[in-house]
Amino acid sequence: MPTLILVRHGRSTANTAGLLAGWTPGVALDERGAAQAAALPGRLAEVPLAEVVTSPLQRCRETVQPLLDARPGLRAHADERIGECHYGDWSGRKLAELKDEPLMEVVQAYPSAAAFPGGESMRAMQTRAAEAVREWNARVERDHGPDAVYLMCSHGDIIKSLVADALGLHLDLFQRISVEPCSITAIRYTRLRPFLVRLGDTGDFASLVPREEPPGSDATVGGGAGAP
């Protein structure tokens, strides 16, 4: 079965503003995110890509555009199932405000029971994304052969949930996974089991440098802004 390369979109204006973007329209890449996207073709230069699939949201489309420009034979297929979690009434709100919401504790410790007001549950988010991957695996294998490699550009919580699915981890453990903006995660699927072969690879170790204000123990809903 194929190998899937999961790319989280580059850093966005919502990431730097500390907002939970969700499906809010008009959220673009910021200057650093655009540079991250511009570097993506070089990082993947030696990898033959059979297909590119993207979340329909602007920040993902902008992330894959340099790659598409560099490979005129490729075109992006939009798939809403790998779009961001529907955060409902939380969309567009500051993460600093949301941390005091009672639901945030559930999101952190028991995400399989978390459902966003006016939005969807995290369990439904993972289910739709995993179904999309399984369908695209079958399609890519049918059209390009079992050794094909294809790319999906998606969002932090989606990618974390797909990694948990591949590793057989309960969704309640997925907050232990971290994927920075424009990081590359690769999963090789086989008939019997998936293999996680890359996780959150940016090629940049700046996020490991101790900070004046160390990150807290909670996971950033939506994925966070990455290294400063």
PDB file of C-alpha atoms in Angstrom:
ATOM      1  CA  MET A   1       0.000   0.000   0.000  1.00  0.00           C
ATOM      2  CA  PRO A   2       1.140   3.606  -0.481  1.00  0.00           C
ATOM      3  CA  THR A   3       3.252   5.854   1.693  1.00  0.00           C
ATOM      4  CA  LEU A   4       1.464   8.968   2.918  1.00  0.00           C
ATOM      5  CA  ILE A   5       3.326  12.220   3.545  1.00  0.00           C
ATOM      6  CA  LEU A   6       1.356  14.472   5.884  1.00  0.00           C
ATOM      7  CA  VAL A   7       2.310  18.148   5.803  1.00  0.00           C
ATOM      8  CA  ARG A   8       0.904  20.551   8.334  1.00  0.00           C
ATOM      9  CA  HIS A   9       0.232  23.954   6.763  1.00  0.00           C
ATOM     10  CA  GLY A  10       2.831  26.663   7.269  1.00  0.00           C
ATOM     11  CA  ARG A  11       2.567  29.140  10.100  1.00  0.00           C
ATOM     12  CA  SER A  12      -0.594  31.208   9.749  1.00  0.00           C
ATOM     13  CA  THR A  13      -1.757  34.622  10.852  1.00  0.00           C
ATOM     14  CA  ALA A  14      -4.032  32.869  13.363  1.00  0.00           C
ATOM     15  CA  ASN A  15      -1.087  30.925  14.814  1.00  0.00           C
ATOM     16  CA  THR A  16       0.880  34.097  15.532  1.00  0.00           C
ATOM     17  CA  ALA A  17      -2.214  35.888  16.868  1.00  0.00           C
ATOM     18  CA  GLY A  18      -2.958  33.006  19.243  1.00  0.00           C
ATOM     19  CA  LEU A  19      -6.359  32.370  17.692  1.00  0.00           C
ATOM     20  CA  LEU A  20      -8.139  29.054  17.211  1.00  0.00           C
ATOM     21  CA  ALA A  21      -8.890  29.474  13.531  1.00  0.00           C
ATOM     22  CA  GLY A  22     -10.960  26.404  12.738  1.00  0.00           C
ATOM     23  CA  TRP A  23     -12.862  27.026   9.508  1.00  0.00           C
ATOM     24  CA  THR A  24     -12.770  30.817   9.831  1.00  0.00           C
ATOM     25  CA  PRO A  25     -12.306  32.156   6.259  1.00  0.00           C
ATOM     26  CA  GLY A  26      -9.397  34.347   5.236  1.00  0.00           C
ATOM     27  CA  VAL A  27      -6.731  32.801   7.479  1.00  0.00           C
ATOM     28  CA  ALA A  28      -3.572  32.999   5.381  1.00  0.00           C
ATOM     29  CA  LEU A  29       0.072  32.108   5.866  1.00  0.00           C
ATOM     30  CA  ASP A  30       2.130  34.776   7.584  1.00  0.00           C
ATOM     31  CA  GLU A  31       5.558  35.794   6.296  1.00  0.00           C
ATOM     32  CA  ARG A  32       7.316  32.893   7.966  1.00  0.00           C
ATOM     33  CA  GLY A  33       4.627  30.464   6.824  1.00  0.00           C
ATOM     34  CA  ALA A  34       5.077  31.611   3.230  1.00  0.00           C
ATOM     35  CA  ALA A  35       8.829  31.009   3.543  1.00  0.00           C
ATOM     36  CA  GLN A  36       8.163  27.558   4.965  1.00  0.00           C
ATOM     37  CA  ALA A  37       5.904  26.767   2.009  1.00  0.00           C
ATOM     38  CA  ALA A  38       8.513  28.062  -0.444  1.00  0.00           C
ATOM     39  CA  ALA A  39      11.074  25.668   1.046  1.00  0.00           C
ATOM     40  CA  LEU A  40       8.798  22.642   0.767  1.00  0.00           C
ATOM     41  CA  PRO A  41       9.621  21.767  -2.894  1.00  0.00           C
ATOM     42  CA  GLY A  42      13.320  21.562  -2.049  1.00  0.00           C
ATOM     43  CA  ARG A  43      12.716  19.413   1.025  1.00  0.00           C
ATOM     44  CA  LEU A  44      10.703  16.951  -1.079  1.00  0.00           C
ATOM     45  CA  ALA A  45      12.780  17.236  -4.264  1.00  0.00           C
ATOM     46  CA  GLU A  46      13.838  13.582  -4.286  1.00  0.00           C
ATOM     47  CA  VAL A  47      10.401  12.187  -3.448  1.00  0.00           C
ATOM     48  CA  PRO A  48       8.191  11.167  -6.390  1.00  0.00           C
ATOM     49  CA  LEU A  49       4.654  12.257  -5.577  1.00  0.00           C
ATOM     50  CA  ALA A  50       1.727  10.507  -7.228  1.00  0.00           C
ATOM     51  CA  GLU A  51      -1.005  12.797  -5.886  1.00  0.00           C
ATOM     52  CA  VAL A  52      -1.468  15.875  -3.727  1.00  0.00           C
ATOM     53  CA  VAL A  53      -4.541  16.132  -1.509  1.00  0.00           C
ATOM     54  CA  THR A  54      -5.265  19.220   0.539  1.00  0.00           C
ATOM     55  CA  SER A  55      -7.659  20.611   3.057  1.00  0.00           C
ATOM     56  CA  PRO A  56      -9.777  23.207   1.247  1.00  0.00           C
ATOM     57  CA  LEU A  57      -8.777  25.921   3.737  1.00  0.00           C
ATOM     58  CA  GLN A  58      -6.671  28.814   2.462  1.00  0.00           C
ATOM     59  CA  ARG A  59      -3.619  28.198   4.649  1.00  0.00           C
ATOM     60  CA  CYS A  60      -3.269  24.651   3.302  1.00  0.00           C
ATOM     61  CA  ARG A  61      -3.815  25.656  -0.310  1.00  0.00           C
ATOM     62  CA  GLU A  62      -1.150  28.341   0.055  1.00  0.00           C
ATOM     63  CA  THR A  63       1.248  25.801   1.586  1.00  0.00           C
ATOM     64  CA  VAL A  64       1.082  23.379  -1.354  1.00  0.00           C
ATOM     65  CA  GLN A  65       1.079  26.025  -4.106  1.00  0.00           C
ATOM     66  CA  PRO A  66       4.903  26.321  -4.382  1.00  0.00           C
ATOM     67  CA  LEU A  67       5.096  22.529  -4.640  1.00  0.00           C
ATOM     68  CA  LEU A  68       2.489  22.503  -7.400  1.00  0.00           C
ATOM     69  CA  ASP A  69       4.321  25.319  -9.199  1.00  0.00           C
ATOM     70  CA  ALA A  70       7.535  23.281  -9.064  1.00  0.00           C
ATOM     71  CA  ARG A  71       5.802  20.162 -10.417  1.00  0.00           C
ATOM     72  CA  PRO A  72       3.450  21.224 -13.221  1.00  0.00           C
ATOM     73  CA  GLY A  73       2.206  17.667 -13.667  1.00  0.00           C
ATOM     74  CA  LEU A  74       0.659  17.631 -10.199  1.00  0.00           C
ATOM     75  CA  ARG A  75      -2.658  19.150  -9.206  1.00  0.00           C
ATOM     76  CA  ALA A  76      -4.229  19.359  -5.785  1.00  0.00           C
ATOM     77  CA  HIS A  77      -7.421  17.512  -4.884  1.00  0.00           C
ATOM     78  CA  ALA A  78      -9.380  19.263  -2.137  1.00  0.00           C
ATOM     79  CA  ASP A  79     -10.960  16.968   0.453  1.00  0.00           C
ATOM     80  CA  GLU A  80     -13.076  18.460   3.228  1.00  0.00           C
ATOM     81  CA  ARG A  81     -12.575  15.349   5.351  1.00  0.00           C
ATOM     82  CA  ILE A  82      -8.997  16.421   6.101  1.00  0.00           C
ATOM     83  CA  GLY A  83     -10.077  19.990   6.820  1.00  0.00           C
ATOM     84  CA  GLU A  84      -9.607  21.433  10.278  1.00  0.00           C
ATOM     85  CA  CYS A  85     -11.738  20.315  13.192  1.00  0.00           C
ATOM     86  CA  HIS A  86     -15.052  22.179  13.309  1.00  0.00           C
ATOM     87  CA  TYR A  87     -14.536  24.083  16.551  1.00  0.00           C
ATOM     88  CA  GLY A  88     -17.957  25.705  16.322  1.00  0.00           C
ATOM     89  CA  ASP A  89     -18.439  28.540  18.841  1.00  0.00           C
ATOM     90  CA  TRP A  90     -14.754  28.354  19.748  1.00  0.00           C
ATOM     91  CA  SER A  91     -13.653  29.305  16.217  1.00  0.00           C
ATOM     92  CA  GLY A  92     -11.848  32.630  16.007  1.00  0.00           C
ATOM     93  CA  ARG A  93     -11.447  32.941  19.797  1.00  0.00           C
ATOM     94  CA  LYS A  94      -8.145  33.508  21.564  1.00  0.00           C
ATOM     95  CA  LEU A  95      -6.554  30.383  22.996  1.00  0.00           C
ATOM     96  CA  ALA A  96      -5.622  32.357  26.100  1.00  0.00           C
ATOM     97  CA  GLU A  97      -9.335  32.873  26.796  1.00  0.00           C
ATOM     98  CA  LEU A  98     -10.290  29.287  26.026  1.00  0.00           C
ATOM     99  CA  LYS A  99      -7.861  27.758  28.513  1.00  0.00           C
ATOM    100  CA  ASP A 100     -10.228  28.591  31.346  1.00  0.00           C
ATOM    101  CA  GLU A 101     -13.236  26.944  29.702  1.00  0.00           C
ATOM    102  CA  PRO A 102     -14.251  23.710  31.517  1.00  0.00           C
ATOM    103  CA  LEU A 103     -14.304  21.913  28.167  1.00  0.00           C
ATOM    104  CA  MET A 104     -10.589  22.599  27.658  1.00  0.00           C
ATOM    105  CA  GLU A 105      -9.728  20.183  30.460  1.00  0.00           C
ATOM    106  CA  VAL A 106     -11.738  17.506  28.635  1.00  0.00           C
ATOM    107  CA  VAL A 107      -9.988  18.353  25.342  1.00  0.00           C
ATOM    108  CA  GLN A 108      -6.630  17.891  27.058  1.00  0.00           C
ATOM    109  CA  ALA A 109      -7.271  14.792  29.176  1.00  0.00           C
ATOM    110  CA  TYR A 110     -10.227  13.002  27.590  1.00  0.00           C
ATOM    111  CA  PRO A 111     -10.499  14.195  23.969  1.00  0.00           C
ATOM    112  CA  SER A 112     -12.577  11.212  22.866  1.00  0.00           C
ATOM    113  CA  ALA A 113     -15.403  12.724  24.952  1.00  0.00           C
ATOM    114  CA  ALA A 114     -14.874  16.315  23.774  1.00  0.00           C
ATOM    115  CA  ALA A 115     -17.465  17.932  21.504  1.00  0.00           C
ATOM    116  CA  PHE A 116     -17.197  21.622  20.624  1.00  0.00           C
ATOM    117  CA  PRO A 117     -20.341  23.724  21.107  1.00  0.00           C
ATOM    118  CA  GLY A 118     -21.874  24.338  17.706  1.00  0.00           C
ATOM    119  CA  GLY A 119     -19.153  22.181  16.123  1.00  0.00           C
ATOM    120  CA  GLU A 120     -18.090  18.524  16.035  1.00  0.00           C
ATOM    121  CA  SER A 121     -16.571  16.028  18.404  1.00  0.00           C
ATOM    122  CA  MET A 122     -12.888  15.168  18.258  1.00  0.00           C
ATOM    123  CA  ARG A 123     -13.899  11.550  17.757  1.00  0.00           C
ATOM    124  CA  ALA A 124     -15.853  12.507  14.611  1.00  0.00           C
ATOM    125  CA  MET A 125     -12.871  14.546  13.406  1.00  0.00           C
ATOM    126  CA  GLN A 126     -10.564  11.537  13.648  1.00  0.00           C
ATOM    127  CA  THR A 127     -13.080   9.205  12.024  1.00  0.00           C
ATOM    128  CA  ARG A 128     -13.614  11.335   8.936  1.00  0.00           C
ATOM    129  CA  ALA A 129      -9.882  11.937   8.485  1.00  0.00           C
ATOM    130  CA  ALA A 130      -9.018   8.238   8.856  1.00  0.00           C
ATOM    131  CA  GLU A 131     -11.749   7.298   6.384  1.00  0.00           C
ATOM    132  CA  ALA A 132     -10.341   9.801   3.906  1.00  0.00           C
ATOM    133  CA  VAL A 133      -6.848   8.306   4.227  1.00  0.00           C
ATOM    134  CA  ARG A 134      -8.113   4.765   3.717  1.00  0.00           C
ATOM    135  CA  GLU A 135     -10.040   5.782   0.610  1.00  0.00           C
ATOM    136  CA  TRP A 136      -7.079   7.710  -0.809  1.00  0.00           C
ATOM    137  CA  ASN A 137      -4.744   4.784  -0.054  1.00  0.00           C
ATOM    138  CA  ALA A 138      -6.955   2.534  -2.173  1.00  0.00           C
ATOM    139  CA  ARG A 139      -7.257   5.107  -4.950  1.00  0.00           C
ATOM    140  CA  VAL A 140      -3.525   5.832  -5.099  1.00  0.00           C
ATOM    141  CA  GLU A 141      -2.635   2.140  -5.073  1.00  0.00           C
ATOM    142  CA  ARG A 142      -5.145   1.465  -7.841  1.00  0.00           C
ATOM    143  CA  ASP A 143      -3.944   4.326 -10.033  1.00  0.00           C
ATOM    144  CA  HIS A 144      -0.211   4.403  -9.265  1.00  0.00           C
ATOM    145  CA  GLY A 145       0.759   1.057  -7.747  1.00  0.00           C
ATOM    146  CA  PRO A 146       1.487  -0.217  -4.227  1.00  0.00           C
ATOM    147  CA  ASP A 147       4.804   1.639  -3.878  1.00  0.00           C
ATOM    148  CA  ALA A 148       3.412   5.076  -4.668  1.00  0.00           C
ATOM    149  CA  VAL A 149       3.913   8.085  -2.412  1.00  0.00           C
ATOM    150  CA  TYR A 150       1.327  10.800  -2.052  1.00  0.00           C
ATOM    151  CA  LEU A 151       0.967  13.952   0.028  1.00  0.00           C
ATOM    152  CA  MET A 152      -1.802  15.404   2.163  1.00  0.00           C
ATOM    153  CA  CYS A 153      -1.659  18.951   3.510  1.00  0.00           C
ATOM    154  CA  SER A 154      -3.776  19.290   6.606  1.00  0.00           C
ATOM    155  CA  HIS A 155      -3.929  20.667  10.161  1.00  0.00           C
ATOM    156  CA  GLY A 156      -2.322  19.934  13.508  1.00  0.00           C
ATOM    157  CA  ASP A 157      -5.164  18.117  15.246  1.00  0.00           C
ATOM    158  CA  ILE A 158      -6.017  16.162  12.090  1.00  0.00           C
ATOM    159  CA  ILE A 159      -2.435  14.974  11.634  1.00  0.00           C
ATOM    160  CA  LYS A 160      -2.071  14.087  15.309  1.00  0.00           C
ATOM    161  CA  SER A 161      -5.264  12.047  15.154  1.00  0.00           C
ATOM    162  CA  LEU A 162      -4.035  10.195  12.049  1.00  0.00           C
ATOM    163  CA  VAL A 163      -0.729   9.392  13.751  1.00  0.00           C
ATOM    164  CA  ALA A 164      -2.644   8.026  16.732  1.00  0.00           C
ATOM    165  CA  ASP A 165      -4.767   5.932  14.387  1.00  0.00           C
ATOM    166  CA  ALA A 166      -1.683   4.555  12.626  1.00  0.00           C
ATOM    167  CA  LEU A 167      -0.001   3.655  15.917  1.00  0.00           C
ATOM    168  CA  GLY A 168      -3.119   2.071  17.383  1.00  0.00           C
ATOM    169  CA  LEU A 169      -3.232   4.718  20.124  1.00  0.00           C
ATOM    170  CA  HIS A 170      -6.499   5.662  21.751  1.00  0.00           C
ATOM    171  CA  LEU A 171      -7.584   9.179  20.824  1.00  0.00           C
ATOM    172  CA  ASP A 172      -7.218  10.122  24.492  1.00  0.00           C
ATOM    173  CA  LEU A 173      -3.436   9.884  23.994  1.00  0.00           C
ATOM    174  CA  PHE A 174      -3.202  12.010  20.865  1.00  0.00           C
ATOM    175  CA  GLN A 175      -2.378  15.216  22.774  1.00  0.00           C
ATOM    176  CA  ARG A 176       1.016  13.655  23.501  1.00  0.00           C
ATOM    177  CA  ILE A 177       1.910  14.087  19.805  1.00  0.00           C
ATOM    178  CA  SER A 178       3.338  17.359  18.465  1.00  0.00           C
ATOM    179  CA  VAL A 179       3.539  18.535  14.831  1.00  0.00           C
ATOM    180  CA  GLU A 180       4.861  22.006  14.072  1.00  0.00           C
ATOM    181  CA  PRO A 181       3.872  24.209  11.126  1.00  0.00           C
ATOM    182  CA  CYS A 182       5.065  22.849   7.771  1.00  0.00           C
ATOM    183  CA  SER A 183       6.439  19.729   9.452  1.00  0.00           C
ATOM    184  CA  ILE A 184       6.494  16.444   7.562  1.00  0.00           C
ATOM    185  CA  THR A 185       5.043  13.242   8.990  1.00  0.00           C
ATOM    186  CA  ALA A 186       5.221  10.058   6.932  1.00  0.00           C
ATOM    187  CA  ILE A 187       3.241   6.857   7.342  1.00  0.00           C
ATOM    188  CA  ARG A 188       3.902   3.777   5.234  1.00  0.00           C
ATOM    189  CA  TYR A 189       0.811   1.609   5.012  1.00  0.00           C
ATOM    190  CA  THR A 190       0.991  -2.136   4.472  1.00  0.00           C
ATOM    191  CA  ARG A 191      -1.582  -4.905   4.322  1.00  0.00           C
ATOM    192  CA  LEU A 192      -1.097  -5.785   7.992  1.00  0.00           C
ATOM    193  CA  ARG A 193      -0.100  -2.525   9.706  1.00  0.00           C
ATOM    194  CA  PRO A 194       1.059   1.051   9.193  1.00  0.00           C
ATOM    195  CA  PHE A 195       4.602   2.171   9.999  1.00  0.00           C
ATOM    196  CA  LEU A 196       5.305   5.683  11.256  1.00  0.00           C
ATOM    197  CA  VAL A 197       8.587   6.590   9.527  1.00  0.00           C
ATOM    198  CA  ARG A 198       8.724  10.358  10.184  1.00  0.00           C
ATOM    199  CA  LEU A 199       6.994  12.481  12.806  1.00  0.00           C
ATOM    200  CA  GLY A 200       6.853  16.266  12.768  1.00  0.00           C
ATOM    201  CA  ASP A 201      10.137  16.624  10.855  1.00  0.00           C
ATOM    202  CA  THR A 202      10.999  20.257  10.123  1.00  0.00           C
ATOM    203  CA  GLY A 203      14.749  19.913   9.800  1.00  0.00           C
ATOM    204  CA  ASP A 204      14.891  22.796  12.287  1.00  0.00           C
ATOM    205  CA  PHE A 205      15.770  22.218  15.940  1.00  0.00           C
ATOM    206  CA  ALA A 206      14.981  25.747  17.158  1.00  0.00           C
ATOM    207  CA  SER A 207      11.910  24.461  18.973  1.00  0.00           C
ATOM    208  CA  LEU A 208      14.200  22.381  21.232  1.00  0.00           C
ATOM    209  CA  VAL A 209      16.081  25.413  22.542  1.00  0.00           C
ATOM    210  CA  PRO A 210      14.961  26.298  26.095  1.00  0.00           C
ATOM    211  CA  ARG A 211      12.749  29.386  26.159  1.00  0.00           C
ATOM    212  CA  GLU A 212      12.518  32.215  28.677  1.00  0.00           C
ATOM    213  CA  GLU A 213       8.894  31.181  29.205  1.00  0.00           C
ATOM    214  CA  PRO A 214       8.828  27.386  28.887  1.00  0.00           C
ATOM    215  CA  PRO A 215       5.744  25.877  27.261  1.00  0.00           C
ATOM    216  CA  GLY A 216       3.061  24.625  29.599  1.00  0.00           C
ATOM    217  CA  SER A 217       2.013  21.045  30.103  1.00  0.00           C
ATOM    218  CA  ASP A 218      -1.158  21.374  28.016  1.00  0.00           C
ATOM    219  CA  ALA A 219      -1.272  20.685  24.289  1.00  0.00           C
ATOM    220  CA  THR A 220      -2.110  23.613  22.037  1.00  0.00           C
ATOM    221  CA  VAL A 221      -5.485  23.016  20.450  1.00  0.00           C
ATOM    222  CA  GLY A 222      -5.097  23.380  16.688  1.00  0.00           C
ATOM    223  CA  GLY A 223      -1.365  22.706  16.800  1.00  0.00           C
ATOM    224  CA  GLY A 224       0.435  25.876  17.909  1.00  0.00           C
ATOM    225  CA  ALA A 225       2.753  28.288  16.095  1.00  0.00           C
ATOM    226  CA  GLY A 226       5.966  26.268  16.290  1.00  0.00           C
ATOM    227  CA  ALA A 227       9.438  27.598  17.049  1.00  0.00           C
ATOM    228  CA  PRO A 228       9.666  31.342  17.755  1.00  0.00           C
TER     229      PRO A 228
END
